[in-house]
PDB file of C-alpha atoms in Angstrom:
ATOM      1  CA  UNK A  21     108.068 118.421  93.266  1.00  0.00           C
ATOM      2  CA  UNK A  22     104.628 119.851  94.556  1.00  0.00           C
ATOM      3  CA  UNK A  23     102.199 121.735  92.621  1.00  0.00           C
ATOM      4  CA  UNK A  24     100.034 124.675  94.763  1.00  0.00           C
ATOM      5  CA  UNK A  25      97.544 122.142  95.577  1.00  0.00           C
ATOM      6  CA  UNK A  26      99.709 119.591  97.210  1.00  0.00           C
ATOM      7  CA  UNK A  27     101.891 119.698 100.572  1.00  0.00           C
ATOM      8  CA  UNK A  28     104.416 117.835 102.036  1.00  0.00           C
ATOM      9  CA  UNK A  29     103.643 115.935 105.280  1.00  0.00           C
ATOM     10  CA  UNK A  30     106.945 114.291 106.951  1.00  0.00           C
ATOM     11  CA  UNK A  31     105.899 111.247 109.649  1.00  0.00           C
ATOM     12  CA  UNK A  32     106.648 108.017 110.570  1.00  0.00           C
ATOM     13  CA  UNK A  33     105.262 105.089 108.826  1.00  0.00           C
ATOM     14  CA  UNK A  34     105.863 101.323 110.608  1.00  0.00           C
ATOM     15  CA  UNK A  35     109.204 103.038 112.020  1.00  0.00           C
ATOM     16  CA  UNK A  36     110.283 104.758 108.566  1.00  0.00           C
ATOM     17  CA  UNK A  37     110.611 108.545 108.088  1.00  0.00           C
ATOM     18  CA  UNK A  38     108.743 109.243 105.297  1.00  0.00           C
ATOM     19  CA  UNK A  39     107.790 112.679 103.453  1.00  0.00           C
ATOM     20  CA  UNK A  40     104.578 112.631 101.472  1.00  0.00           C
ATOM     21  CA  UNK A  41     103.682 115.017  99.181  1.00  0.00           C
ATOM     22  CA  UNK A  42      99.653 115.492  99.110  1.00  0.00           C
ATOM     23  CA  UNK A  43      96.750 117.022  98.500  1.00  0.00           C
ATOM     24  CA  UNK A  44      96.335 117.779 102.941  1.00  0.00           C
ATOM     25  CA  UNK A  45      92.633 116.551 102.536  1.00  0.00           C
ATOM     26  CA  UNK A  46      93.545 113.714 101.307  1.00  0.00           C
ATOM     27  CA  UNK A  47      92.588 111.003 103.772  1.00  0.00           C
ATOM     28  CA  UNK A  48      95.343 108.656 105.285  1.00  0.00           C
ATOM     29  CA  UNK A  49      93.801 105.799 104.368  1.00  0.00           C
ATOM     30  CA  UNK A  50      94.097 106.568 100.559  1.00  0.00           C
ATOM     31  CA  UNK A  51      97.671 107.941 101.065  1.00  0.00           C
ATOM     32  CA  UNK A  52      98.703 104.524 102.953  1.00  0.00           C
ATOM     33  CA  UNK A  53      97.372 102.132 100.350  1.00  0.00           C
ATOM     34  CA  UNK A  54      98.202 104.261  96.884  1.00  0.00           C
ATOM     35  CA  UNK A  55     101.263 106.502  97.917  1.00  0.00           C
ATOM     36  CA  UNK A  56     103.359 104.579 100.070  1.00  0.00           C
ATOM     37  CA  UNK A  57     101.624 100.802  98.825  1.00  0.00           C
ATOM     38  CA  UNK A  58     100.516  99.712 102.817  1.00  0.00           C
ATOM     39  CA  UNK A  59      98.117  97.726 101.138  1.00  0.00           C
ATOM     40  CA  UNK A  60      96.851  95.737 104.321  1.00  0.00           C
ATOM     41  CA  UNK A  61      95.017  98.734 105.657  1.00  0.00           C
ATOM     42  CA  UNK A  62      91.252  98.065 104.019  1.00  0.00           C
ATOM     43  CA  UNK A  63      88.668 100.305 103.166  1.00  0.00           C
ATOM     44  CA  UNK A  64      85.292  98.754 104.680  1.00  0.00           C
ATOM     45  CA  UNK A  65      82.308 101.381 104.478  1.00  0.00           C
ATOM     46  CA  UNK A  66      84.544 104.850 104.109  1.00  0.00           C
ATOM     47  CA  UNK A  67      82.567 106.638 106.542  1.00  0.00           C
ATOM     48  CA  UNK A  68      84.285 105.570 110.330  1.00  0.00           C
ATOM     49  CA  UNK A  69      81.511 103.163 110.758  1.00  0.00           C
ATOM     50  CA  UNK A  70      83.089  99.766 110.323  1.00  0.00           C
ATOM     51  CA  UNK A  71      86.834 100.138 111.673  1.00  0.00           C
ATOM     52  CA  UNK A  72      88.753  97.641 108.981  1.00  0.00           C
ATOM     53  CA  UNK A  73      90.801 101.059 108.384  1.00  0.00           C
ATOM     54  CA  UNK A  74      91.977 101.283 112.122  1.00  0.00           C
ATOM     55  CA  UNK A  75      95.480 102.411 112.624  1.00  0.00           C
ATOM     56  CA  UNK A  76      97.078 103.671 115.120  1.00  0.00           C
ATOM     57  CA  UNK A  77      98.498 107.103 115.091  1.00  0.00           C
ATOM     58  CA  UNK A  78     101.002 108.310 118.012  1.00  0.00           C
ATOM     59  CA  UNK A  79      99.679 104.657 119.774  1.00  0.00           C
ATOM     60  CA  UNK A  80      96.108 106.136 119.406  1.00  0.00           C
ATOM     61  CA  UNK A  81      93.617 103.742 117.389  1.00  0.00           C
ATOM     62  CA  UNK A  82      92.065 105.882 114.557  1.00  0.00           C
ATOM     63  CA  UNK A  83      89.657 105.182 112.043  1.00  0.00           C
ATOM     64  CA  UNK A  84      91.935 106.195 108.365  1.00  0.00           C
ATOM     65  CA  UNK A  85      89.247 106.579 106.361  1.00  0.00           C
ATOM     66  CA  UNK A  86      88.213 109.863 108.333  1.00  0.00           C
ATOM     67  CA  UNK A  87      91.532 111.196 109.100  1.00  0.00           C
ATOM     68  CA  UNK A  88      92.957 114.023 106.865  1.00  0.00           C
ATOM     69  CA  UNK A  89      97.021 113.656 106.065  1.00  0.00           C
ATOM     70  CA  UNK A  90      97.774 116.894 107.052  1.00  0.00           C
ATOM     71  CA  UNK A  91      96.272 115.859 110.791  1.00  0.00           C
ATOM     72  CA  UNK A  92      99.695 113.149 110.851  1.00  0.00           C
ATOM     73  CA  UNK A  93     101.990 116.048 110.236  1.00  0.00           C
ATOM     74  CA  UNK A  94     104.849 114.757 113.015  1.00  0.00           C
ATOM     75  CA  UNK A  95     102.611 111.745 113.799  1.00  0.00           C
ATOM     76  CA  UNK A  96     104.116 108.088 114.363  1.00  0.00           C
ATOM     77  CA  UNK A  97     101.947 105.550 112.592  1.00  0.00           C
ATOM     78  CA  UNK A  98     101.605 101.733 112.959  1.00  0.00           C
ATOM     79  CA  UNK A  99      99.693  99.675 110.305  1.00  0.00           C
ATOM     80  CA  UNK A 100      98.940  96.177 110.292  1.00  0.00           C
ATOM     81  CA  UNK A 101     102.072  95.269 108.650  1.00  0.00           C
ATOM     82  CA  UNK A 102     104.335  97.251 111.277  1.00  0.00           C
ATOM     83  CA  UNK A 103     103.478  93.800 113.272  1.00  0.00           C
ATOM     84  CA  UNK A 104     105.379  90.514 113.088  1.00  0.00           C
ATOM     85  CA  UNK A 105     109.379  90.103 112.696  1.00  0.00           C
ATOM     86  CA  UNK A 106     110.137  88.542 109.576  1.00  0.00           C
ATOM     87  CA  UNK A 107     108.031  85.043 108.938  1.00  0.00           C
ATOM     88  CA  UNK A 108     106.812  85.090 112.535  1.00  0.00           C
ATOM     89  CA  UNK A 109     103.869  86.779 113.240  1.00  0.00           C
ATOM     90  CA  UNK A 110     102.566  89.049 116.400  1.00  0.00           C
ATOM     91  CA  UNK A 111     100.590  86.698 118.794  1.00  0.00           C
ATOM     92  CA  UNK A 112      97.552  88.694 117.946  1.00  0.00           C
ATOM     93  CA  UNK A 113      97.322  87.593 114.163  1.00  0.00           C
ATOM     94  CA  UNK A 114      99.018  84.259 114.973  1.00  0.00           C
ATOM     95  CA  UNK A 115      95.281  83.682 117.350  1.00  0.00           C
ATOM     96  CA  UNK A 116      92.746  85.244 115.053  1.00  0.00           C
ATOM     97  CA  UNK A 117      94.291  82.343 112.598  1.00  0.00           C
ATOM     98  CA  UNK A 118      94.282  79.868 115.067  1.00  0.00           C
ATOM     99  CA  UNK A 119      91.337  80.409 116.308  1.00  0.00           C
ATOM    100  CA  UNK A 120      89.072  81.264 113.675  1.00  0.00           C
ATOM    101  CA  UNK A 121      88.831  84.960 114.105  1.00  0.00           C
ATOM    102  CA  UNK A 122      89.512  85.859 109.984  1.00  0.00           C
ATOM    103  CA  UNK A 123      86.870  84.846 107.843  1.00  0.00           C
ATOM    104  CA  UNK A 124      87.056  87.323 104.364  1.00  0.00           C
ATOM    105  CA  UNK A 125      89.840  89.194 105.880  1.00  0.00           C
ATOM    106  CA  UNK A 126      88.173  92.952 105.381  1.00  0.00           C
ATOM    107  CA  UNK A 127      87.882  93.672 108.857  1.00  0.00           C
ATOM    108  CA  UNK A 128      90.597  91.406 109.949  1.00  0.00           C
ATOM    109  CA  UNK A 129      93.484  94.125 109.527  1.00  0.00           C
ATOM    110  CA  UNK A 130      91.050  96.429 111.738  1.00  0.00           C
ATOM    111  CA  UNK A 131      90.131  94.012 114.834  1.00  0.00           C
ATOM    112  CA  UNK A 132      93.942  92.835 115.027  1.00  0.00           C
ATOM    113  CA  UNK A 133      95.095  96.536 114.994  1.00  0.00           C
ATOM    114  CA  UNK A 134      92.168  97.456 117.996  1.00  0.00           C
ATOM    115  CA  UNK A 135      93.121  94.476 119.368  1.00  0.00           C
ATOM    116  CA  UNK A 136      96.879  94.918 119.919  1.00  0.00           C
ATOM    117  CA  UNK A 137      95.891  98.868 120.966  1.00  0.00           C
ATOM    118  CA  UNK A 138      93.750  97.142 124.163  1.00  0.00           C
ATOM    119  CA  UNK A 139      96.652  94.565 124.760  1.00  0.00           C
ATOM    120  CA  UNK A 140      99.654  97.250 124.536  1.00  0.00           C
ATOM    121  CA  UNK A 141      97.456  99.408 127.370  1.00  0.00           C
ATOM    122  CA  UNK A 142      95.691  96.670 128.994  1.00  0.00           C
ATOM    123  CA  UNK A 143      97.511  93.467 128.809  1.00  0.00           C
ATOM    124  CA  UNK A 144      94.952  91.234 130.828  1.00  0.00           C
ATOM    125  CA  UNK A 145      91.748  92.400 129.535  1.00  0.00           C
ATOM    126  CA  UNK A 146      88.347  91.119 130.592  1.00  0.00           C
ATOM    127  CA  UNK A 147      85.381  90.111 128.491  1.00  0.00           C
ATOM    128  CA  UNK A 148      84.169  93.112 128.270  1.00  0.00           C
ATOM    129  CA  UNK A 149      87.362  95.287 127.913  1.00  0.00           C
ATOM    130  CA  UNK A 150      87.475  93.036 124.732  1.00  0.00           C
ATOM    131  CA  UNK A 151      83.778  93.876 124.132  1.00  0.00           C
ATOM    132  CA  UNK A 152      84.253  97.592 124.230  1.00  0.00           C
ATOM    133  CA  UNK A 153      87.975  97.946 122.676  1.00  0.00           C
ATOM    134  CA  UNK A 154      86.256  95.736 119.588  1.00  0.00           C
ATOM    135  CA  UNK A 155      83.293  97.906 119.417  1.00  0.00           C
ATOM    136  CA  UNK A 156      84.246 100.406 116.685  1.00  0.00           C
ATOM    137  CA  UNK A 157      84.907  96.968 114.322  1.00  0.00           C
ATOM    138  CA  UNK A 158      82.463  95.473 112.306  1.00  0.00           C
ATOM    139  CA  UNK A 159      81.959  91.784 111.058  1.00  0.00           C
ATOM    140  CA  UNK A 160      79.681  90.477 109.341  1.00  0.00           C
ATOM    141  CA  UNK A 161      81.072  86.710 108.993  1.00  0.00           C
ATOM    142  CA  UNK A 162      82.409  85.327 112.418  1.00  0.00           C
ATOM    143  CA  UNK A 163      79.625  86.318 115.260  1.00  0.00           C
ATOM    144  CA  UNK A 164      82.323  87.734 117.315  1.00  0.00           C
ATOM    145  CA  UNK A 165      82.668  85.076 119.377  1.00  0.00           C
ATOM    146  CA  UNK A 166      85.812  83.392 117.590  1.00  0.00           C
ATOM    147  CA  UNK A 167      87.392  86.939 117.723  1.00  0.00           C
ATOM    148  CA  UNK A 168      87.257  87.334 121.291  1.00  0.00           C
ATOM    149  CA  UNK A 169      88.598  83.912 121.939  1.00  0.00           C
ATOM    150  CA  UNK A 170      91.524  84.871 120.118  1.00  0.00           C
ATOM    151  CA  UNK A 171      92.280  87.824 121.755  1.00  0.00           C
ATOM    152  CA  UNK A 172      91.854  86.062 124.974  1.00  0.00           C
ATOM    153  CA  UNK A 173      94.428  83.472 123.577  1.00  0.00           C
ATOM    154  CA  UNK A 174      96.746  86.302 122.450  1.00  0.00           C
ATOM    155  CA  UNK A 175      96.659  87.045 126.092  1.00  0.00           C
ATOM    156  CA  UNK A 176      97.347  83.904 127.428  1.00  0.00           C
ATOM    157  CA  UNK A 177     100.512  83.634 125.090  1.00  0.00           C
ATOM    158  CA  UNK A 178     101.750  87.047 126.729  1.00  0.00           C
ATOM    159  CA  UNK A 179     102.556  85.506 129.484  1.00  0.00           C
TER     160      UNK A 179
END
């Protein structure tokens, strides 16, 4: 049951109808982690600066943190643990571990969701299609450099 301030917001979670009832300013990224426990979604700087919130919402990439729940009314959303099947892993997490690409893990669940956005829409991205699909994600631990080899490498197991 709702009280006056709260409304309820019906979408699709990782594949899942679900019906949320919330406050409709309440941002996603709070309504992912403490109402429906999607705990892999991180909270870096809460302001859209640093992308480790990035989900994707009706296959766009979207910063949680700054999006209202009301705004997913209808909306399909995809977290970081809609990926893998079972024990196996998407290719995308299976080369940031490979290849060095998560250090502390806070911006991890935000560079593997902006990276699996570029390879769904572009699967053989260049250098700098990397470069730019990465550049709403901040890191302070890896230089960069080990997550864009392991993109690359989640490319090269595509095919």
């Amino acid at each position: 049951m709702s009280d006056a301030s709260t409304v309820e917001i019906r979408c699709r979670v990782n594949g899942r109808p679900v019906a949320i009832a919330s406050h409709p300013m309440s941002r996603l990224l709070d309504v992912l982690r403490h109402d429906l426990r999607l705990t892999g979604t991180e909270e870096g700087c809460g302001e859209g600066e640093c992308g480790a919130c990035a989900v994707l919402v009706d296959d766009e990439l979207v910063n949680s943190c700054l999006v209202p729940v009301l705004q997913v009314e209808g909306s399909s959303i995809r977290t970081i643990e809609s990926l893998g099947d079972g024990d196996r892993m998407h290719r995308v997490q299976q080369a940031f571990i490979e290849h060095g690409g998560a250090q502390c893990g806070i911006c991890t669940p935000g560079m593997v969701m902006a990276a699996v956005s570029l390879l769904e829409r572009t699967p053989s991205p260049t250098r700098s299609d990397i470069r730019e699909a990465l550049a709403g994600n901040l890191c302070r631990c890896t230089g960069y450099m080990r997550i864009f080899e392991a993109v690359l490498r989640a490319c090269d197991d595509s095919r």
